[in-house]
Amino acid sequence: MAKLQKCPRLQRKLTELLLDNDSESNGVDWGPDLLRGNDPHRAALLAGSVWHARSLLKLVSQPDLTVLIERLGADAHAFGIRHLAHAIADRLIADPEKLARQIEHDGHACLGAWLHHSPVMERNRVLLRLPVGTAADNPEPKHGNAAGQLFSLVVRHFEAESPLI
């Protein structure tokens, strides 16, 4: 199911089937989703990297950077540092494995909080592309306070990568 959910051709039909939605028969034309079709896991990593940008900046040894970049990707690492001014977490995390897990957790929680105020269909179009059990399912109030700010950065980043024609 996870492989099928990642397939762009099947995403629309799977969403309709999973939600028991007959929008296809109603002639509803779905435009890009809230993340412009981008991978929600990647969006969560970008947001989480900004959340923990202060910790990213402090990890400078080659072994630590290698671990972080393998877990997060070079683009998420650079994105977090580039947006250091928007960092949320004050507590520094020195262990690269723990930092990567926390970035993923807080990023998914922010995604869930950001989607919380969206229409159900729009929210589900994004959430169905995530594995079950991420922090997007139950964000904490602290994530709701920062989600809008972080995801405005993420969405602008996606728009710059592939602008709408």
PDB file of C-alpha atoms in Angstrom:
ATOM      1  CA  MET A   1       0.000   0.000   0.000  1.00  0.00           C
ATOM      2  CA  ALA A   2       2.843   2.378   0.826  1.00  0.00           C
ATOM      3  CA  LYS A   3       4.373   1.895  -2.630  1.00  0.00           C
ATOM      4  CA  LEU A   4       1.017   2.519  -4.257  1.00  0.00           C
ATOM      5  CA  GLN A   5       0.435   5.676  -2.212  1.00  0.00           C
ATOM      6  CA  LYS A   6       3.704   7.112  -3.534  1.00  0.00           C
ATOM      7  CA  CYS A   7       2.709   6.590  -7.168  1.00  0.00           C
ATOM      8  CA  PRO A   8       1.497   9.947  -8.556  1.00  0.00           C
ATOM      9  CA  ARG A   9      -0.736   8.278 -11.162  1.00  0.00           C
ATOM     10  CA  LEU A  10      -2.621   6.304  -8.532  1.00  0.00           C
ATOM     11  CA  GLN A  11      -2.772   8.921  -5.769  1.00  0.00           C
ATOM     12  CA  ARG A  12      -6.048  10.461  -6.933  1.00  0.00           C
ATOM     13  CA  LYS A  13      -7.870   7.164  -7.434  1.00  0.00           C
ATOM     14  CA  LEU A  14      -6.541   5.661  -4.185  1.00  0.00           C
ATOM     15  CA  THR A  15      -7.666   8.707  -2.245  1.00  0.00           C
ATOM     16  CA  GLU A  16     -11.144   8.424  -3.729  1.00  0.00           C
ATOM     17  CA  LEU A  17     -11.335   4.720  -2.950  1.00  0.00           C
ATOM     18  CA  LEU A  18      -9.974   5.018   0.578  1.00  0.00           C
ATOM     19  CA  LEU A  19     -12.301   7.879   1.425  1.00  0.00           C
ATOM     20  CA  ASP A  20     -15.249   6.320  -0.387  1.00  0.00           C
ATOM     21  CA  ASN A  21     -15.531   9.526  -2.361  1.00  0.00           C
ATOM     22  CA  ASP A  22     -17.379   9.759  -5.646  1.00  0.00           C
ATOM     23  CA  SER A  23     -15.872  13.078  -6.737  1.00  0.00           C
ATOM     24  CA  GLU A  24     -14.748  11.430  -9.969  1.00  0.00           C
ATOM     25  CA  SER A  25     -18.357  10.912 -10.946  1.00  0.00           C
ATOM     26  CA  ASN A  26     -19.249  14.450  -9.862  1.00  0.00           C
ATOM     27  CA  GLY A  27     -16.707  15.864 -12.303  1.00  0.00           C
ATOM     28  CA  VAL A  28     -14.589  17.506  -9.603  1.00  0.00           C
ATOM     29  CA  ASP A  29     -11.192  18.429 -11.013  1.00  0.00           C
ATOM     30  CA  TRP A  30      -8.543  18.157  -8.319  1.00  0.00           C
ATOM     31  CA  GLY A  31      -5.803  20.690  -8.596  1.00  0.00           C
ATOM     32  CA  PRO A  32      -2.509  20.416  -6.784  1.00  0.00           C
ATOM     33  CA  ASP A  33      -2.791  19.449  -3.128  1.00  0.00           C
ATOM     34  CA  LEU A  34      -1.748  21.730  -0.278  1.00  0.00           C
ATOM     35  CA  LEU A  35       1.878  20.642  -0.744  1.00  0.00           C
ATOM     36  CA  ARG A  36       1.706  21.068  -4.533  1.00  0.00           C
ATOM     37  CA  GLY A  37       2.140  17.309  -4.965  1.00  0.00           C
ATOM     38  CA  ASN A  38       5.422  17.229  -3.040  1.00  0.00           C
ATOM     39  CA  ASP A  39       6.284  14.403  -0.691  1.00  0.00           C
ATOM     40  CA  PRO A  40       4.762  15.124   2.745  1.00  0.00           C
ATOM     41  CA  HIS A  41       7.626  13.305   4.470  1.00  0.00           C
ATOM     42  CA  ARG A  42      10.108  15.639   2.783  1.00  0.00           C
ATOM     43  CA  ALA A  43       7.951  18.628   3.750  1.00  0.00           C
ATOM     44  CA  ALA A  44       7.988  17.424   7.356  1.00  0.00           C
ATOM     45  CA  LEU A  45      11.787  17.076   7.302  1.00  0.00           C
ATOM     46  CA  LEU A  46      12.151  20.607   5.956  1.00  0.00           C
ATOM     47  CA  ALA A  47       9.867  22.020   8.654  1.00  0.00           C
ATOM     48  CA  GLY A  48      11.542  19.944  11.375  1.00  0.00           C
ATOM     49  CA  SER A  49      14.971  21.096  10.276  1.00  0.00           C
ATOM     50  CA  VAL A  50      13.918  24.717  10.745  1.00  0.00           C
ATOM     51  CA  TRP A  51      12.398  23.824  14.131  1.00  0.00           C
ATOM     52  CA  HIS A  52      15.800  22.452  15.238  1.00  0.00           C
ATOM     53  CA  ALA A  53      18.042  24.770  13.203  1.00  0.00           C
ATOM     54  CA  ARG A  54      20.091  25.824  16.237  1.00  0.00           C
ATOM     55  CA  SER A  55      21.079  22.206  16.878  1.00  0.00           C
ATOM     56  CA  LEU A  56      21.861  21.679  13.190  1.00  0.00           C
ATOM     57  CA  LEU A  57      24.200  24.634  13.280  1.00  0.00           C
ATOM     58  CA  LYS A  58      26.075  23.257  16.313  1.00  0.00           C
ATOM     59  CA  LEU A  59      26.789  19.831  14.775  1.00  0.00           C
ATOM     60  CA  VAL A  60      29.881  20.438  12.677  1.00  0.00           C
ATOM     61  CA  SER A  61      32.034  17.320  12.947  1.00  0.00           C
ATOM     62  CA  GLN A  62      32.208  15.204   9.799  1.00  0.00           C
ATOM     63  CA  PRO A  63      30.828  12.007  11.407  1.00  0.00           C
ATOM     64  CA  ASP A  64      27.856  13.918  12.859  1.00  0.00           C
ATOM     65  CA  LEU A  65      27.113  15.645   9.560  1.00  0.00           C
ATOM     66  CA  THR A  66      27.316  12.339   7.717  1.00  0.00           C
ATOM     67  CA  VAL A  67      24.719  10.776  10.014  1.00  0.00           C
ATOM     68  CA  LEU A  68      22.400  13.774   9.734  1.00  0.00           C
ATOM     69  CA  ILE A  69      22.619  14.053   5.965  1.00  0.00           C
ATOM     70  CA  GLU A  70      22.037  10.320   5.533  1.00  0.00           C
ATOM     71  CA  ARG A  71      18.883  10.540   7.679  1.00  0.00           C
ATOM     72  CA  LEU A  72      17.513  13.925   6.561  1.00  0.00           C
ATOM     73  CA  GLY A  73      19.070  14.707   3.213  1.00  0.00           C
ATOM     74  CA  ALA A  74      21.382  17.558   2.330  1.00  0.00           C
ATOM     75  CA  ASP A  75      18.506  19.800   1.235  1.00  0.00           C
ATOM     76  CA  ALA A  76      16.707  19.560   4.610  1.00  0.00           C
ATOM     77  CA  HIS A  77      19.981  20.221   6.453  1.00  0.00           C
ATOM     78  CA  ALA A  78      20.726  23.292   4.330  1.00  0.00           C
ATOM     79  CA  PHE A  79      17.109  24.485   4.499  1.00  0.00           C
ATOM     80  CA  GLY A  80      17.161  24.420   8.298  1.00  0.00           C
ATOM     81  CA  ILE A  81      20.392  26.367   8.538  1.00  0.00           C
ATOM     82  CA  ARG A  82      19.242  28.838   5.876  1.00  0.00           C
ATOM     83  CA  HIS A  83      16.133  29.605   7.974  1.00  0.00           C
ATOM     84  CA  LEU A  84      17.868  29.716  11.375  1.00  0.00           C
ATOM     85  CA  ALA A  85      16.064  32.959  12.222  1.00  0.00           C
ATOM     86  CA  HIS A  86      12.780  30.983  12.366  1.00  0.00           C
ATOM     87  CA  ALA A  87      14.087  28.227  14.672  1.00  0.00           C
ATOM     88  CA  ILE A  88      11.713  27.179  17.432  1.00  0.00           C
ATOM     89  CA  ALA A  89      13.577  24.735  19.705  1.00  0.00           C
ATOM     90  CA  ASP A  90      15.773  26.306  22.351  1.00  0.00           C
ATOM     91  CA  ARG A  91      17.100  23.017  23.732  1.00  0.00           C
ATOM     92  CA  LEU A  92      20.179  21.882  21.812  1.00  0.00           C
ATOM     93  CA  ILE A  93      20.501  18.222  20.833  1.00  0.00           C
ATOM     94  CA  ALA A  94      24.115  17.081  20.373  1.00  0.00           C
ATOM     95  CA  ASP A  95      23.473  13.449  19.340  1.00  0.00           C
ATOM     96  CA  PRO A  96      22.931  13.341  15.543  1.00  0.00           C
ATOM     97  CA  GLU A  97      20.693  10.227  15.674  1.00  0.00           C
ATOM     98  CA  LYS A  98      18.494  11.736  18.366  1.00  0.00           C
ATOM     99  CA  LEU A  99      18.407  15.055  16.515  1.00  0.00           C
ATOM    100  CA  ALA A 100      17.331  13.355  13.277  1.00  0.00           C
ATOM    101  CA  ARG A 101      14.515  11.513  15.102  1.00  0.00           C
ATOM    102  CA  GLN A 102      13.379  14.712  16.789  1.00  0.00           C
ATOM    103  CA  ILE A 103      13.455  16.663  13.502  1.00  0.00           C
ATOM    104  CA  GLU A 104      11.295  13.998  11.902  1.00  0.00           C
ATOM    105  CA  HIS A 105       8.882  13.936  14.871  1.00  0.00           C
ATOM    106  CA  ASP A 106       8.484  17.707  15.182  1.00  0.00           C
ATOM    107  CA  GLY A 107       8.266  18.147  11.420  1.00  0.00           C
ATOM    108  CA  HIS A 108       5.457  15.604  11.109  1.00  0.00           C
ATOM    109  CA  ALA A 109       3.674  17.124  14.106  1.00  0.00           C
ATOM    110  CA  CYS A 110       3.872  20.578  12.481  1.00  0.00           C
ATOM    111  CA  LEU A 111       2.521  19.123   9.254  1.00  0.00           C
ATOM    112  CA  GLY A 112      -0.428  17.635  11.125  1.00  0.00           C
ATOM    113  CA  ALA A 113      -1.067  20.913  12.949  1.00  0.00           C
ATOM    114  CA  TRP A 114      -0.816  22.895   9.709  1.00  0.00           C
ATOM    115  CA  LEU A 115      -3.283  20.581   7.984  1.00  0.00           C
ATOM    116  CA  HIS A 116      -5.683  20.621  10.951  1.00  0.00           C
ATOM    117  CA  HIS A 117      -7.463  23.765   9.760  1.00  0.00           C
ATOM    118  CA  SER A 118      -7.758  22.619   6.136  1.00  0.00           C
ATOM    119  CA  PRO A 119     -10.851  21.019   4.645  1.00  0.00           C
ATOM    120  CA  VAL A 120     -11.039  17.285   5.382  1.00  0.00           C
ATOM    121  CA  MET A 121     -10.522  16.201   1.774  1.00  0.00           C
ATOM    122  CA  GLU A 122      -7.491  18.445   1.330  1.00  0.00           C
ATOM    123  CA  ARG A 123      -6.023  17.281   4.631  1.00  0.00           C
ATOM    124  CA  ASN A 124      -6.575  13.625   3.798  1.00  0.00           C
ATOM    125  CA  ARG A 125      -5.023  13.996   0.342  1.00  0.00           C
ATOM    126  CA  VAL A 126      -1.753  14.809   2.112  1.00  0.00           C
ATOM    127  CA  LEU A 127      -2.045  12.529   5.142  1.00  0.00           C
ATOM    128  CA  LEU A 128      -2.832   9.449   3.050  1.00  0.00           C
ATOM    129  CA  ARG A 129       0.662   9.695   1.600  1.00  0.00           C
ATOM    130  CA  LEU A 130       2.269   9.314   5.028  1.00  0.00           C
ATOM    131  CA  PRO A 131       2.745   6.059   6.893  1.00  0.00           C
ATOM    132  CA  VAL A 132       0.300   5.430   9.710  1.00  0.00           C
ATOM    133  CA  GLY A 133       1.500   6.438  13.144  1.00  0.00           C
ATOM    134  CA  THR A 134       3.544   9.565  12.463  1.00  0.00           C
ATOM    135  CA  ALA A 135       3.325  12.568  14.742  1.00  0.00           C
ATOM    136  CA  ALA A 136       1.106  14.189  12.089  1.00  0.00           C
ATOM    137  CA  ASP A 137      -1.757  12.148  13.535  1.00  0.00           C
ATOM    138  CA  ASN A 138      -1.570  13.808  16.985  1.00  0.00           C
ATOM    139  CA  PRO A 139       0.279  17.120  17.014  1.00  0.00           C
ATOM    140  CA  GLU A 140       0.830  18.898  20.311  1.00  0.00           C
ATOM    141  CA  PRO A 141      -0.367  22.481  20.880  1.00  0.00           C
ATOM    142  CA  LYS A 142       3.215  23.787  20.638  1.00  0.00           C
ATOM    143  CA  HIS A 143       3.325  22.538  17.039  1.00  0.00           C
ATOM    144  CA  GLY A 144       0.119  24.330  16.173  1.00  0.00           C
ATOM    145  CA  ASN A 145       1.619  27.635  17.288  1.00  0.00           C
ATOM    146  CA  ALA A 146       4.568  27.362  14.871  1.00  0.00           C
ATOM    147  CA  ALA A 147       3.107  25.311  12.018  1.00  0.00           C
ATOM    148  CA  GLY A 148       1.824  28.203   9.924  1.00  0.00           C
ATOM    149  CA  GLN A 149       5.133  30.031  10.002  1.00  0.00           C
ATOM    150  CA  LEU A 150       7.200  26.931   9.192  1.00  0.00           C
ATOM    151  CA  PHE A 151       4.953  25.655   6.422  1.00  0.00           C
ATOM    152  CA  SER A 152       4.792  29.047   4.754  1.00  0.00           C
ATOM    153  CA  LEU A 153       8.583  28.673   4.358  1.00  0.00           C
ATOM    154  CA  VAL A 154       8.211  25.095   3.098  1.00  0.00           C
ATOM    155  CA  VAL A 155       5.484  25.926   0.577  1.00  0.00           C
ATOM    156  CA  ARG A 156       7.466  28.922  -0.727  1.00  0.00           C
ATOM    157  CA  HIS A 157      10.443  26.596  -1.124  1.00  0.00           C
ATOM    158  CA  PHE A 158       8.330  24.136  -3.124  1.00  0.00           C
ATOM    159  CA  GLU A 159       6.970  26.971  -5.281  1.00  0.00           C
ATOM    160  CA  ALA A 160      10.510  28.131  -6.030  1.00  0.00           C
ATOM    161  CA  GLU A 161      11.550  24.589  -6.976  1.00  0.00           C
ATOM    162  CA  SER A 162       8.710  24.087  -9.455  1.00  0.00           C
ATOM    163  CA  PRO A 163       6.612  27.167 -10.092  1.00  0.00           C
ATOM    164  CA  LEU A 164       3.057  26.727 -11.392  1.00  0.00           C
ATOM    165  CA  ILE A 165       2.724  27.365 -15.094  1.00  0.00           C
TER     166      ILE A 165
END
